[in-house]
Tab-separated table of C-alpha atoms in Angstrom:
chain	number	residue	atom	x	y	z
A	251	MET	CA	-39.492	9.832	0.500
A	252	LYS	CA	-38.366	6.409	1.544
A	253	ALA	CA	-34.716	5.570	2.198
A	254	ILE	CA	-33.010	3.423	-0.398
A	255	GLU	CA	-31.032	0.362	0.474
A	256	ALA	CA	-28.315	0.853	-2.141
A	257	VAL	CA	-25.482	3.362	-1.809
A	258	VAL	CA	-24.468	5.503	-4.780
A	259	PHE	CA	-20.681	5.781	-4.723
A	260	LEU	CA	-19.754	8.158	-7.429
A	261	LEU	CA	-21.403	10.994	-9.350
A	262	LEU	CA	-19.850	13.632	-11.572
A	263	GLU	CA	-20.896	17.148	-10.884
A	264	GLN	CA	-22.710	19.547	-13.127
A	265	GLY	CA	-22.342	18.566	-16.803
A	266	GLY	CA	-21.241	15.055	-15.917
A	267	ALA	CA	-22.855	11.710	-15.557
A	268	VAL	CA	-23.192	8.894	-13.100
A	269	LEU	CA	-20.144	6.648	-13.182
A	270	PHE	CA	-20.750	3.991	-10.607
A	271	ALA	CA	-23.519	2.661	-8.377
A	272	SER	CA	-23.960	-0.537	-6.273
A	273	GLY	CA	-26.961	-2.464	-5.100
A	274	GLN	CA	-29.818	-4.265	-6.692
A	275	GLU	CA	-31.833	-3.404	-9.744
A	276	ARG	CA	-32.309	0.417	-10.113
A	277	SER	CA	-32.255	3.129	-12.651
A	278	LEU	CA	-30.157	6.382	-12.307
A	279	LEU	CA	-31.291	9.690	-13.526
A	280	LYS	CA	-29.379	12.890	-13.076
A	281	SER	CA	-31.030	16.249	-13.161
A	282	GLY	CA	-28.801	19.371	-12.526
A	283	ASN	CA	-27.052	18.694	-9.267
A	284	TYR	CA	-29.639	16.219	-8.063
A	285	LEU	CA	-29.455	12.469	-8.364
A	286	VAL	CA	-32.675	10.383	-8.572
A	287	VAL	CA	-32.247	6.759	-7.615
A	288	ASN	CA	-34.989	4.255	-8.191
A	289	SER	CA	-34.685	0.846	-6.460
A	290	LYS	CA	-37.770	-1.188	-7.245
A	291	ASP	CA	-40.602	0.527	-5.255
A	292	SER	CA	-38.404	2.964	-3.252
A	293	TYR	CA	-36.562	6.109	-4.465
A	294	SER	CA	-34.716	9.076	-3.147
A	295	VAL	CA	-33.483	12.367	-4.392
A	296	GLY	CA	-30.359	13.935	-2.965
A	297	LEU	CA	-27.597	16.479	-3.456
A	298	MET	CA	-24.141	15.029	-3.748
A	299	LYS	CA	-20.805	16.754	-3.772
A	300	ILE	CA	-17.571	14.754	-4.015
A	301	GLY	CA	-13.967	15.883	-4.017
A	302	ALA	CA	-11.502	15.319	-6.855
A	303	TYR	CA	-9.559	12.637	-5.136
A	304	LYS	CA	-12.626	10.332	-5.099
A	305	TYR	CA	-12.760	10.506	-8.940
A	306	VAL	CA	-8.983	9.600	-9.005
A	307	SER	CA	-9.418	6.660	-6.705
A	308	GLU	CA	-12.351	5.347	-8.780
A	309	LEU	CA	-10.116	5.416	-11.812
A	310	TRP	CA	-7.493	3.347	-10.040
A	311	ARG	CA	-10.116	0.891	-8.857
A	312	LYS	CA	-10.911	0.193	-12.533
A	313	LYS	CA	-7.443	-0.809	-13.676
A	314	GLN	CA	-8.760	-3.010	-16.543
A	315	SER	CA	-10.542	-0.160	-18.307
A	316	ASP	CA	-9.328	0.878	-21.727
A	317	VAL	CA	-8.061	4.238	-20.485
A	318	MET	CA	-6.126	2.855	-17.522
A	319	ARG	CA	-4.627	-0.141	-19.512
A	320	PHE	CA	-3.346	2.247	-22.137
A	321	LEU	CA	-2.047	4.752	-19.620
A	322	GLN	CA	-0.306	2.050	-17.507
A	323	ARG	CA	1.269	0.535	-20.552
A	324	VAL	CA	2.771	3.853	-21.671
A	325	ARG	CA	3.967	4.688	-18.116
A	326	CYS	CA	5.492	1.182	-17.773
A	327	TRP	CA	7.510	1.730	-20.902
A	328	GLU	CA	8.797	5.049	-19.471
A	329	TYR	CA	9.728	3.461	-16.173
A	330	ARG	CA	11.822	0.773	-17.897
A	331	GLN	CA	13.999	3.515	-19.371
A	332	HIS	CA	14.923	4.915	-15.887
A	333	PRO	CA	17.073	3.490	-13.083
A	334	SER	CA	15.778	1.202	-10.509
A	335	ILE	CA	15.579	3.969	-7.910
A	336	VAL	CA	14.575	7.373	-9.043
A	337	ARG	CA	12.992	10.464	-7.416
A	338	VAL	CA	9.713	11.750	-8.742
A	339	THR	CA	8.493	15.285	-8.394
A	340	HIS	CA	4.898	14.357	-7.701
A	341	PRO	CA	3.109	11.182	-6.584
A	342	THR	CA	1.637	9.111	-9.424
A	343	ARG	CA	-1.344	8.350	-7.230
A	344	PRO	CA	-1.918	11.636	-5.190
A	345	ASP	CA	-5.070	10.192	-3.551
A	346	LYS	CA	-3.322	7.127	-2.336
A	347	ALA	CA	-0.248	8.975	-1.259
A	348	ARG	CA	-2.237	11.388	0.929
A	349	ARG	CA	-4.229	8.574	2.458
A	350	LEU	CA	-0.768	7.086	3.472
A	351	GLY	CA	0.450	10.302	5.001
A	352	TYR	CA	2.028	12.279	2.157
A	353	LYS	CA	1.765	16.092	2.190
A	354	ALA	CA	2.876	18.385	-0.597
A	355	LYS	CA	5.180	20.369	1.660
A	356	GLN	CA	8.805	20.693	2.508
A	357	GLY	CA	10.458	17.604	3.930
A	358	TYR	CA	8.414	14.937	2.013
A	359	VAL	CA	9.891	13.228	-1.019
A	360	VAL	CA	8.674	10.346	-3.148
A	361	TYR	CA	10.855	7.800	-4.905
A	362	ARG	CA	9.962	5.171	-7.476
A	363	ILE	CA	11.447	1.744	-6.838
A	364	ARG	CA	11.656	-1.112	-9.266
A	365	VAL	CA	11.662	-4.588	-7.912
A	366	ARG	CA	12.132	-7.717	-10.048
A	367	ARG	CA	9.180	-10.124	-9.979
A	368	GLY	CA	9.327	-13.842	-9.326
A	369	GLY	CA	10.236	-16.156	-6.543
A	370	ARG	CA	13.494	-16.544	-4.679
A	371	LYS	CA	16.086	-19.069	-5.737
A	372	ARG	CA	18.095	-20.629	-2.954
A	373	PRO	CA	21.592	-19.204	-3.254
A	374	VAL	CA	23.697	-22.427	-3.271
A	375	PRO	CA	26.637	-23.220	-5.626
A	376	LYS	CA	25.621	-25.528	-8.527
A	377	GLY	CA	22.253	-26.174	-6.890
A	378	ILE	CA	23.797	-28.415	-4.270
A	379	VAL	CA	22.048	-28.271	-0.933
A	380	TYR	CA	23.797	-30.397	1.774
A	381	GLY	CA	21.485	-31.881	4.293
A	382	LYS	CA	18.273	-33.762	4.437
A	383	PRO	CA	16.147	-34.392	1.312
A	384	THR	CA	13.307	-32.213	2.677
A	385	ASN	CA	15.536	-29.270	2.397
A	386	GLN	CA	16.868	-30.000	-1.140
A	387	GLY	CA	14.643	-27.438	-2.924
A	388	VAL	CA	16.434	-24.821	-4.923
A	389	THR	CA	13.727	-23.290	-7.241
A	390	GLN	CA	10.006	-22.611	-6.616
A	391	LEU	CA	10.795	-21.156	-3.193
A	392	LYS	CA	8.909	-18.110	-2.126
A	393	PHE	CA	10.373	-15.205	-0.281
A	394	GLN	CA	8.548	-14.524	2.998
A	395	ARG	CA	8.410	-10.845	2.577
A	396	SER	CA	6.335	-8.908	-0.061
A	397	LYS	CA	7.789	-7.012	-3.039
A	398	ARG	CA	6.508	-3.814	-1.504
A	399	SER	CA	8.532	-4.444	1.598
A	400	VAL	CA	11.579	-5.129	-0.476
A	401	ALA	CA	11.039	-1.817	-2.260
A	402	GLU	CA	10.920	0.024	1.048
A	403	GLU	CA	14.108	-1.681	2.218
A	404	ARG	CA	15.984	-0.645	-0.941
A	405	ALA	CA	14.784	2.921	-0.620
A	406	GLY	CA	15.777	3.035	3.115
A	407	ARG	CA	19.239	1.693	2.398
A	408	LYS	CA	19.857	4.030	-0.510
A	409	LEU	CA	18.482	7.103	1.325
A	410	GLY	CA	19.892	6.614	4.810
A	411	GLY	CA	19.237	10.209	5.861
A	412	LEU	CA	15.513	9.902	5.243
A	413	ARG	CA	12.817	7.900	7.091
A	414	VAL	CA	10.443	5.604	5.247
A	415	LEU	CA	6.834	6.592	6.045
A	416	ASN	CA	4.844	4.236	3.663
A	417	SER	CA	4.600	3.011	0.111
A	418	TYR	CA	2.147	1.866	-2.476
A	419	TRP	CA	1.890	-0.003	-5.815
A	420	ILE	CA	1.778	1.956	-9.055
A	421	ASN	CA	2.509	-0.461	-11.904
A	422	GLU	CA	3.893	-3.780	-13.065
A	423	ASP	CA	4.848	-5.717	-16.169
A	424	SER	CA	6.053	-9.206	-16.831
A	425	THR	CA	9.486	-8.640	-15.307
A	426	TYR	CA	9.189	-5.851	-12.656
A	427	LYS	CA	6.900	-4.353	-10.072
A	428	TYR	CA	6.977	-0.642	-9.451
A	429	PHE	CA	6.335	1.048	-6.130
A	430	GLU	CA	6.476	4.567	-4.874
A	431	VAL	CA	7.877	5.073	-1.422
A	432	ILE	CA	7.124	8.101	0.713
A	433	LEU	CA	10.141	9.341	2.603
A	434	VAL	CA	10.464	12.129	5.215
A	435	ASP	CA	13.507	14.286	5.963
A	436	VAL	CA	13.397	14.392	9.753
A	437	ALA	CA	16.105	17.107	9.807
A	438	HIS	CA	13.923	19.660	8.150
A	439	ASN	CA	12.383	22.202	10.396
A	440	ALA	CA	9.049	21.942	8.572
A	441	ILE	CA	8.873	18.333	9.761
A	442	ARG	CA	10.300	18.875	13.231
A	443	ASN	CA	7.816	21.548	13.960
A	444	ASP	CA	4.772	19.674	12.619
A	445	PRO	CA	3.033	17.820	15.497
A	446	ARG	CA	1.334	15.487	13.054
A	447	ILE	CA	4.576	14.004	11.687
A	448	ASN	CA	7.379	14.854	14.101
A	449	TRP	CA	6.918	11.577	15.912
A	450	LEU	CA	9.035	10.201	13.095
A	451	CYS	CA	11.995	12.385	14.310
A	452	ASN	CA	12.399	10.123	17.335
A	453	PRO	CA	15.611	8.004	16.881
A	454	VAL	CA	13.646	4.894	17.715
A	455	HIS	CA	12.116	5.114	14.154
A	456	LYS	CA	15.483	4.863	12.382
A	457	HIS	CA	15.192	2.283	9.602
A	458	ARG	CA	11.757	1.110	10.548
A	459	GLU	CA	11.415	-0.465	7.088
A	460	LEU	CA	14.271	-2.854	8.033
A	461	ARG	CA	12.549	-4.008	11.208
A	462	GLY	CA	9.095	-4.733	9.909
A	463	LEU	CA	7.456	-1.608	11.431
A	464	THR	CA	5.977	-0.097	8.320
A	465	SER	CA	2.515	-1.120	7.048
A	466	ALA	CA	3.926	-3.610	4.597
A	467	GLY	CA	6.293	-4.988	7.256
A	468	LYS	CA	3.417	-5.535	9.724
A	469	LYS	CA	1.483	-7.347	7.036
A	470	TYR	CA	4.047	-9.967	6.286
A	471	ARG	CA	4.638	-10.403	10.032
A	472	GLY	CA	0.991	-11.387	10.419
A	473	LEU	CA	-0.069	-8.399	12.591
A	474	ARG	CA	-2.968	-7.203	10.469
A	475	GLY	CA	-5.526	-9.553	12.081
A	476	ARG	CA	-7.047	-9.512	15.490
A	477	GLY	CA	-8.746	-11.970	17.724
A	478	HIS	CA	-8.040	-15.454	18.985
A	479	LEU	CA	-6.852	-16.639	15.594
A	480	HIS	CA	-3.902	-14.233	15.706
A	481	HIS	CA	-2.725	-14.600	19.287
A	482	LYS	CA	0.396	-16.554	18.245
A	483	ALA	CA	1.554	-13.636	15.994
A	484	ARG	CA	2.149	-11.205	18.784
A	485	PRO	CA	4.493	-9.702	19.748
A	486	SER	CA	6.105	-11.764	17.002
A	487	ARG	CA	5.950	-15.398	15.933
A	488	ARG	CA	9.400	-16.179	17.330
A	489	ALA	CA	8.878	-14.303	20.575
A	490	ASN	CA	5.555	-16.154	21.117
A	491	TRP	CA	7.205	-19.480	20.399
A	492	LYS	CA	10.104	-18.715	22.749
A	493	ARG	CA	7.776	-17.694	25.513
A	494	ASN	CA	5.721	-20.898	25.228
A	495	ASN	CA	8.783	-23.192	25.015
A	496	THR	CA	10.939	-21.696	27.729
A	497	LEU	CA	10.885	-23.035	31.227
A	498	SER	CA	11.261	-20.119	33.708
A	499	LEU	CA	12.025	-21.035	37.257
A	500	ARG	CA	12.355	-18.499	40.077
A	501	ARG	CA	15.558	-18.461	41.925
A	502	TYR	CA	13.769	-18.651	45.331
A	503	ARG	CA	10.936	-21.011	45.087
C-alpha cells in the first residue's frame, strides 16, 4: 500500500468514530480497530491507539464547539462566585498541566487565579502627567507583561512558601481571565527526593515568577525566539543596551 500524504490526528477506539483529520480531499472509513484513509489515488490501512489525554486536548482545541462553549460558560459562572485566589483539588486541564510538569503526587498543588482584563491606566492624580506632551497619555496604555505572568506573580506572593512551576489559561469572560498556576512545595520529602523536580529546591529558584524566569516570564522578555533577529534580547534588553553603550577602557593600556 502506498503511503498517504495526510496525517490523521484523532480516532476514537472501538465503538467510536473519526473526530478529526487533516490534509486534502479524502474519505474516512472505520472498520473495527482499523482506519482506512483514501486520499485521491492513494490509501492506507493502519491500527491506531491513542491515550485519553489526546482526546482531552482535542476538546480544548475546539473551544467554540457547542459543548465547550456551554461548559465554559457554566464554569465561568462558578468561578465568579469564588475568591480571586483559590486552591483546586484537581487541574481543570489535566493534559495541559501534565505537559507543563504537574504530577498527581505529594508536593504539587494547583491554584486558580483571577486577573482583571483590560489595559493599564497610568496611576497619576486627576490624570495630570507632568512632563513633555509625548508622555501625557493616561488611558489606552498597555502593560508590558501578560495576564498569565500577573497571575503567577499574585500566586507567588500569596503563597511564599511554594515555588511557581508553570501556569496555563482555563477560562475568561468580559471582565476577568482565569489561570491555573502549578506550585511545588520544595520542603516536602517527595519533592526533595525526586530527581526530576528537586532542581526547584535550589534557593536560586526562589520567586522565579517575579524575575521573569517562568515560561510566561521568558515570553514577555522576548526570549522565545532564536537567531539573528533576537540577538538584542539576550541576556536581556537592558543588559544588551548597556553593553553596547558602555565604553570600557582597561586600566593599563
